[in-house]
mmCIF file of C-alpha atoms in Angstrom:
data_model
loop_
_atom_site.group_PDB
_atom_site.id
_atom_site.type_symbol
_atom_site.label_atom_id
_atom_site.label_comp_id
_atom_site.label_asym_id
_atom_site.label_seq_id
_atom_site.Cartn_x
_atom_site.Cartn_y
_atom_site.Cartn_z
ATOM 1 C CA MET A 939 -8.467 -7.206 23.904
ATOM 2 C CA ASP A 940 -8.636 -10.955 23.326
ATOM 3 C CA ILE A 941 -7.366 -12.655 20.169
ATOM 4 C CA THR A 942 -9.096 -15.729 18.757
ATOM 5 C CA ILE A 943 -7.474 -17.792 15.996
ATOM 6 C CA ARG A 944 -9.450 -20.398 14.092
ATOM 7 C CA GLU A 945 -8.190 -22.485 11.219
ATOM 8 C CA SER A 946 -10.862 -23.402 8.670
ATOM 9 C CA GLY A 947 -12.691 -26.466 9.949
ATOM 10 C CA GLY A 948 -10.871 -26.444 13.293
ATOM 11 C CA SER A 949 -11.576 -25.402 16.855
ATOM 12 C CA PRO A 950 -10.918 -21.793 17.949
ATOM 13 C CA GLN A 951 -8.013 -20.953 20.235
ATOM 14 C CA THR A 952 -8.195 -17.775 22.329
ATOM 15 C CA VAL A 953 -5.387 -15.717 23.858
ATOM 16 C CA ASN A 954 -6.810 -13.495 26.603
ATOM 17 C CA TRP A 955 -5.693 -10.006 27.567
ATOM 18 C CA THR A 956 -3.775 -11.146 30.642
ATOM 19 C CA THR A 957 -1.624 -13.436 28.492
ATOM 20 C CA LEU A 958 -1.196 -10.796 25.789
ATOM 21 C CA LYS A 959 0.118 -8.280 28.313
ATOM 22 C CA SER A 960 2.866 -10.707 29.341
ATOM 23 C CA GLY A 961 4.578 -9.916 26.033
ATOM 24 C CA SER A 962 5.665 -13.470 25.176
ATOM 25 C CA TRP A 963 3.299 -16.354 24.483
ATOM 26 C CA LYS A 964 2.599 -19.233 22.107
ATOM 27 C CA LYS A 965 -0.677 -20.850 21.114
ATOM 28 C CA GLN A 966 -0.960 -23.929 18.915
ATOM 29 C CA PHE A 967 -3.956 -24.047 16.585
ATOM 30 C CA GLY A 968 -5.176 -25.995 13.577
ATOM 31 C CA ALA A 969 -4.294 -29.437 12.292
ATOM 32 C CA VAL A 970 -0.712 -30.646 12.658
ATOM 33 C CA MET A 971 1.175 -30.613 9.354
ATOM 34 C CA PRO A 972 2.973 -33.816 8.296
ATOM 35 C CA THR A 973 6.671 -33.748 9.204
ATOM 36 C CA ASP A 974 9.568 -34.222 6.818
ATOM 37 C CA ASP A 975 10.137 -37.975 6.944
ATOM 38 C CA LYS A 976 11.471 -38.243 3.395
ATOM 39 C CA HIS A 977 14.198 -35.607 3.298
ATOM 40 C CA GLY A 978 16.180 -35.925 6.490
ATOM 41 C CA GLY A 979 13.512 -36.866 8.996
ATOM 42 C CA THR A 980 13.281 -33.494 10.763
ATOM 43 C CA ALA A 981 10.424 -32.538 13.056
ATOM 44 C CA GLU A 982 9.467 -29.644 10.788
ATOM 45 C CA PRO A 983 6.964 -29.787 7.905
ATOM 46 C CA ASP A 984 8.364 -30.927 4.567
ATOM 47 C CA TYR A 985 9.532 -27.762 2.816
ATOM 48 C CA TYR A 986 9.415 -29.584 -0.532
ATOM 49 C CA TYR A 987 5.645 -29.661 -0.212
ATOM 50 C CA ARG A 988 3.318 -26.652 -0.420
ATOM 51 C CA TYR A 989 0.647 -26.540 2.285
ATOM 52 C CA HIS A 990 -2.565 -24.607 1.782
ATOM 53 C CA ARG A 991 -4.089 -23.480 5.074
ATOM 54 C CA SER A 992 -6.276 -20.522 6.016
ATOM 55 C CA ALA A 993 -7.379 -19.114 9.342
ATOM 56 C CA ASP A 994 -9.437 -16.252 10.754
ATOM 57 C CA ILE A 995 -8.030 -13.976 13.440
ATOM 58 C CA THR A 996 -10.646 -12.133 15.512
ATOM 59 C CA LEU A 997 -9.962 -9.277 17.919
ATOM 60 C CA LYS A 998 -12.432 -8.733 20.769
ATOM 61 C CA LEU A 999 -12.068 -5.209 22.141
ATOM 62 C CA TYR A 1000 -13.478 -4.137 25.494
ATOM 63 C CA LEU A 1001 -13.034 -1.312 27.991
ATOM 64 C CA GLU A 1002 -11.294 -1.737 31.329
ATOM 65 C CA THR A 1003 -11.855 1.928 32.216
ATOM 66 C CA LYS A 1004 -14.885 3.959 31.158
ATOM 67 C CA TYR A 1005 -14.200 6.797 28.736
ATOM 68 C CA LYS A 1006 -14.772 10.228 30.264
ATOM 69 C CA GLU A 1007 -16.000 11.547 26.918
ATOM 70 C CA ASN A 1008 -18.295 10.144 24.240
ATOM 71 C CA ASN A 1009 -18.483 10.639 20.485
ATOM 72 C CA LEU A 1010 -14.817 10.285 19.676
ATOM 73 C CA VAL A 1011 -12.615 8.249 17.352
ATOM 74 C CA LYS A 1012 -9.400 6.444 18.263
ATOM 75 C CA THR A 1013 -7.166 5.497 15.332
ATOM 76 C CA VAL A 1014 -5.151 2.272 15.494
ATOM 77 C CA LEU A 1015 -2.198 2.505 13.124
ATOM 78 C CA PRO A 1016 -1.082 -0.369 10.852
ATOM 79 C CA GLN A 1017 1.140 -2.885 12.619
ATOM 80 C CA ASN A 1018 4.001 -4.922 11.157
ATOM 81 C CA ASP A 1019 4.702 -8.407 12.504
ATOM 82 C CA LEU A 1020 1.911 -8.240 15.056
ATOM 83 C CA LEU A 1021 1.951 -12.039 15.279
ATOM 84 C CA TYR A 1022 4.275 -14.749 14.010
ATOM 85 C CA ILE A 1023 3.238 -18.079 12.514
ATOM 86 C CA MET A 1024 5.722 -20.787 13.547
ATOM 87 C CA ALA A 1025 5.952 -24.193 11.880
ATOM 88 C CA ASP A 1026 7.520 -25.821 14.952
ATOM 89 C CA PRO A 1027 6.470 -24.596 18.423
ATOM 90 C CA THR A 1028 9.630 -26.073 19.974
ATOM 91 C CA VAL A 1029 11.925 -23.744 18.014
ATOM 92 C CA THR A 1030 12.908 -20.645 20.008
ATOM 93 C CA THR A 1031 15.591 -19.102 17.793
ATOM 94 C CA GLU A 1032 13.367 -18.229 14.823
ATOM 95 C CA LYS A 1033 10.329 -15.970 14.927
ATOM 96 C CA GLY A 1034 8.568 -17.505 11.946
ATOM 97 C CA LYS A 1035 6.345 -15.735 9.414
ATOM 98 C CA GLY A 1036 5.128 -12.307 10.507
ATOM 99 C CA ILE A 1037 1.506 -11.153 10.172
ATOM 100 C CA ASP A 1038 0.770 -7.507 9.400
ATOM 101 C CA THR A 1039 -2.458 -5.628 10.092
ATOM 102 C CA THR A 1040 -4.037 -2.599 8.480
ATOM 103 C CA GLY A 1041 -5.118 0.426 10.478
ATOM 104 C CA PHE A 1042 -8.645 0.843 11.788
ATOM 105 C CA ASN A 1043 -10.748 3.195 13.883
ATOM 106 C CA ILE A 1044 -12.432 2.625 17.232
ATOM 107 C CA ARG A 1045 -15.524 4.799 17.629
ATOM 108 C CA VAL A 1046 -16.999 5.586 21.045
ATOM 109 C CA LEU A 1047 -20.516 6.843 20.337
ATOM 110 C CA SER A 1048 -23.265 7.864 22.731
ATOM 111 C CA PRO A 1049 -26.958 7.043 22.234
ATOM 112 C CA GLY A 1050 -28.738 9.862 20.455
ATOM 113 C CA LEU A 1051 -25.715 11.088 18.474
ATOM 114 C CA GLY A 1052 -27.859 11.061 15.354
ATOM 115 C CA ARG A 1053 -31.502 10.855 14.354
ATOM 116 C CA VAL A 1054 -33.336 9.333 11.400
ATOM 117 C CA GLU A 1055 -36.436 11.024 9.968
ATOM 118 C CA ILE A 1056 -38.820 9.694 7.302
ATOM 119 C CA ASN A 1057 -41.158 12.174 5.659
ATOM 120 C CA PRO A 1058 -43.951 11.440 5.147
ATOM 121 C CA THR A 1059 -44.219 8.370 7.352
ATOM 122 C CA THR A 1060 -47.271 7.225 5.379
ATOM 123 C CA VAL A 1061 -47.491 7.500 1.582
ATOM 124 C CA HIS A 1062 -51.111 7.692 0.427
ATOM 125 C CA LEU A 1063 -51.595 6.536 -3.154
ATOM 126 C CA GLY A 1064 -55.340 7.093 -3.383
ATOM 127 C CA HIS A 1065 -57.779 4.851 -5.272
ATOM 128 C CA PHE A 1066 -56.818 2.405 -7.999
ATOM 129 C CA ILE A 1067 -59.216 2.055 -10.935
ATOM 130 C CA LYS A 1068 -59.360 -1.416 -12.437
ATOM 131 C CA THR A 1069 -59.542 -0.515 -16.135
ATOM 132 C CA SER A 1070 -55.976 -0.807 -17.479
ATOM 133 C CA ASP A 1071 -52.372 -1.291 -16.369
ATOM 134 C CA ALA A 1072 -51.894 2.484 -16.569
ATOM 135 C CA THR A 1073 -54.679 3.144 -14.076
ATOM 136 C CA LEU A 1074 -53.338 0.368 -11.825
ATOM 137 C CA THR A 1075 -49.977 2.118 -11.422
ATOM 138 C CA ARG A 1076 -49.448 4.774 -8.754
ATOM 139 C CA HIS A 1077 -46.363 6.582 -7.464
ATOM 140 C CA GLY A 1078 -45.517 8.451 -4.276
ATOM 141 C CA ASP A 1079 -42.362 10.063 -2.919
ATOM 142 C CA PHE A 1080 -40.759 10.037 0.509
ATOM 143 C CA THR A 1081 -37.479 11.211 2.016
ATOM 144 C CA VAL A 1082 -35.124 9.553 4.504
ATOM 145 C CA THR A 1083 -32.871 11.943 6.447
ATOM 146 C CA ALA A 1084 -30.038 11.061 8.835
ATOM 147 C CA ARG A 1085 -28.798 14.032 10.843
ATOM 148 C CA GLN A 1086 -26.312 14.885 13.605
ATOM 149 C CA VAL A 1087 -28.008 15.763 16.915
ATOM 150 C CA LEU A 1088 -25.206 15.745 19.516
ATOM 151 C CA ARG A 1089 -21.707 17.198 19.295
ATOM 152 C CA PRO A 1090 -18.567 15.058 19.489
ATOM 153 C CA ALA A 1091 -15.901 15.332 22.165
ATOM 154 C CA PRO A 1092 -13.856 18.584 22.036
ATOM 155 C CA GLY A 1093 -11.466 18.621 19.114
ATOM 156 C CA GLN A 1094 -13.068 15.576 17.501
ATOM 157 C CA SER A 1095 -14.383 15.557 13.941
ATOM 158 C CA PHE A 1096 -15.124 12.420 11.959
ATOM 159 C CA GLU A 1097 -17.359 10.776 9.383
ATOM 160 C CA LEU A 1098 -19.799 7.915 9.920
ATOM 161 C CA PRO A 1099 -20.443 5.754 6.822
ATOM 162 C CA LEU A 1100 -24.154 4.904 6.946
ATOM 163 C CA ASN A 1101 -25.979 1.992 5.329
ATOM 164 C CA ILE A 1102 -29.699 1.878 4.653
ATOM 165 C CA ARG A 1103 -31.836 -1.245 4.359
ATOM 166 C CA PHE A 1104 -35.537 -1.569 3.631
ATOM 167 C CA ASN A 1105 -37.147 -4.565 5.331
ATOM 168 C CA LYS A 1106 -40.247 -6.248 3.915
ATOM 169 C CA GLY A 1107 -42.003 -6.695 7.254
ATOM 170 C CA ALA A 1108 -44.993 -9.036 6.945
ATOM 171 C CA LEU A 1109 -45.098 -8.767 3.145
ATOM 172 C CA SER A 1110 -43.805 -11.472 0.813
ATOM 173 C CA ALA A 1111 -40.991 -10.683 -1.603
ATOM 174 C CA THR A 1112 -41.017 -11.753 -5.243
ATOM 175 C CA THR A 1113 -38.153 -13.796 -6.668
ATOM 176 C CA ASP A 1114 -35.957 -10.767 -7.391
ATOM 177 C CA ASN A 1115 -36.476 -9.304 -3.871
ATOM 178 C CA GLN A 1116 -37.238 -5.962 -5.548
ATOM 179 C CA HIS A 1117 -41.027 -6.239 -5.332
ATOM 180 C CA LEU A 1118 -43.406 -7.062 -2.482
ATOM 181 C CA ALA A 1119 -46.711 -8.843 -3.076
ATOM 182 C CA LEU A 1120 -49.719 -7.025 -1.626
ATOM 183 C CA LYS A 1121 -52.859 -8.506 -0.048
ATOM 184 C CA ASN A 1122 -56.262 -7.019 0.613
ATOM 185 C CA THR A 1123 -57.153 -6.456 4.251
ATOM 186 C CA GLY A 1124 -58.371 -9.704 5.812
ATOM 187 C CA ASP A 1125 -57.472 -11.800 2.741
ATOM 188 C CA ALA A 1126 -54.621 -14.310 2.791
ATOM 189 C CA GLU A 1127 -54.346 -14.378 -1.012
ATOM 190 C CA ASP A 1128 -52.289 -11.932 -3.085
ATOM 191 C CA ASN A 1129 -54.429 -9.218 -4.659
ATOM 192 C CA GLY A 1130 -52.471 -8.967 -7.910
ATOM 193 C CA LEU A 1131 -50.577 -5.773 -7.040
ATOM 194 C CA GLN A 1132 -46.947 -5.320 -6.060
ATOM 195 C CA LEU A 1133 -44.913 -2.627 -4.310
ATOM 196 C CA SER A 1134 -41.418 -1.455 -5.207
ATOM 197 C CA ILE A 1135 -39.071 1.390 -4.234
ATOM 198 C CA LYS A 1136 -36.505 3.265 -6.316
ATOM 199 C CA ASP A 1137 -33.838 5.815 -5.499
ATOM 200 C CA LYS A 1138 -35.458 8.908 -6.980
ATOM 201 C CA ASP A 1139 -32.162 10.584 -7.855
ATOM 202 C CA THR A 1140 -30.444 7.618 -9.554
ATOM 203 C CA GLY A 1141 -33.377 5.423 -10.570
ATOM 204 C CA THR A 1142 -31.754 2.420 -8.865
ATOM 205 C CA PRO A 1143 -34.321 -0.114 -7.612
ATOM 206 C CA VAL A 1144 -34.184 -1.097 -3.942
ATOM 207 C CA THR A 1145 -33.490 -4.739 -3.098
ATOM 208 C CA PHE A 1146 -35.408 -5.497 0.092
ATOM 209 C CA GLY A 1147 -33.305 -6.851 2.956
ATOM 210 C CA GLU A 1148 -30.042 -5.652 1.375
ATOM 211 C CA ASN A 1149 -27.748 -2.934 2.754
ATOM 212 C CA THR A 1150 -26.708 -0.114 0.444
ATOM 213 C CA LEU A 1151 -24.503 2.876 1.175
ATOM 214 C CA MET A 1152 -26.598 5.871 2.199
ATOM 215 C CA GLY A 1153 -23.614 8.213 2.519
ATOM 216 C CA LYS A 1154 -21.130 9.552 5.053
ATOM 217 C CA LEU A 1155 -22.471 11.671 7.908
ATOM 218 C CA SER A 1156 -20.015 14.374 8.972
ATOM 219 C CA VAL A 1157 -19.892 14.815 12.763
ATOM 220 C CA THR A 1158 -18.337 18.161 13.694
ATOM 221 C CA PRO A 1159 -17.856 19.909 17.059
ATOM 222 C CA SER A 1160 -18.679 23.518 16.170
ATOM 223 C CA GLY A 1161 -21.218 25.584 14.291
ATOM 224 C CA ALA A 1162 -24.891 24.871 13.756
ATOM 225 C CA LEU A 1163 -25.988 21.241 13.841
ATOM 226 C CA THR A 1164 -26.910 21.104 10.159
ATOM 227 C CA ASN A 1165 -24.933 18.029 9.064
ATOM 228 C CA ASN A 1166 -27.220 15.491 7.432
ATOM 229 C CA ILE A 1167 -27.666 12.984 4.620
ATOM 230 C CA ILE A 1168 -30.862 13.176 2.579
ATOM 231 C CA LYS A 1169 -32.058 10.373 0.302
ATOM 232 C CA ASN A 1170 -35.138 10.706 -1.899
ATOM 233 C CA TYR A 1171 -37.167 7.646 -2.837
ATOM 234 C CA THR A 1172 -40.169 6.851 -5.012
ATOM 235 C CA ILE A 1173 -42.593 4.102 -4.067
ATOM 236 C CA GLU A 1174 -44.584 2.432 -6.837
ATOM 237 C CA VAL A 1175 -47.554 0.086 -6.743
ATOM 238 C CA ASN A 1176 -48.479 -1.627 -9.994
ATOM 239 C CA ARG A 1177 -50.044 -4.761 -11.386
ATOM 240 C CA ARG A 1178 -48.137 -8.036 -11.218
ATOM 241 C CA SER A 1179 -47.594 -9.517 -14.653
ATOM 242 C CA GLY A 1180 -50.177 -12.145 -15.588
ATOM 243 C CA MET A 1181 -52.274 -11.735 -12.426
ATOM 244 C CA ASP A 1182 -55.845 -10.568 -12.060
ATOM 245 C CA VAL A 1183 -56.375 -7.698 -9.616
ATOM 246 C CA LYS A 1184 -58.826 -8.168 -6.750
ATOM 247 C CA ALA A 1185 -60.859 -5.172 -5.636
ATOM 248 C CA GLY A 1186 -60.596 -4.199 -1.989
ATOM 249 C CA LYS A 1187 -58.734 -2.138 0.579
ATOM 250 C CA PHE A 1188 -55.049 -2.822 1.195
ATOM 251 C CA THR A 1189 -52.034 -1.378 2.994
ATOM 252 C CA GLY A 1190 -48.353 -2.244 3.133
ATOM 253 C CA ALA A 1191 -45.905 -1.558 5.968
ATOM 254 C CA ILE A 1192 -42.128 -1.606 5.518
ATOM 255 C CA THR A 1193 -39.280 -0.347 7.708
ATOM 256 C CA ALA A 1194 -36.104 1.568 6.877
ATOM 257 C CA GLU A 1195 -33.093 0.567 8.999
ATOM 258 C CA ILE A 1196 -30.002 2.807 9.211
ATOM 259 C CA THR A 1197 -26.712 1.365 10.486
ATOM 260 C CA TYR A 1198 -23.108 2.581 10.529
ATOM 261 C CA ASN A 1199 -19.950 0.641 9.760
#
């Protein structure tokens, strides 16, 4: 791995894997703190003064040797004093302030481990009759399913937290990003109708372009491949408040994007 350290507003400094493997290294980063010229004139920062600094530490992981097996999880345990922050790089007798890290997982996943299905892929809402708001409101249901297709490496079993996001495509979102303005075919103007989606089970409206937790997909090595996450949604088309509805044919295309974290 490579480690990159960047103080807010400063230039990044990178320690590569070759240097890390040496076991002993120093890298100066960030702005130099004022030295103590009022209380003894030392080369160290004035300990009577409190400094407020922040920095981001980024780990870049890569493989030197290809894994023989796919669909596995490697757990990295929490580390104490992984790095030390030193006020004076010339001091060799003190380690400085230690930095701890939490544990995390490294997942090695093959293409095709899972599959996403949307049923139906097209929701037909029929004809809208321009007589009242009630007749200009239509609903339709669809289901999004994420399922395990391939098995993990022998002895491996893990969960994949999945996010789902609905993208607006070529449609324009209203100010709350929870409705999409519709247009008649071949017309650049809005037709007075809007489209929205709700989680059918909870009633929670979907915010377009925003990730929400779909669930955790269990990936297991044995038994039938029946592990899946099923989410039910309701799509609604209704009249936009204060707008006249134009007669004509219209369609709306949106995409559902599933990602894991």
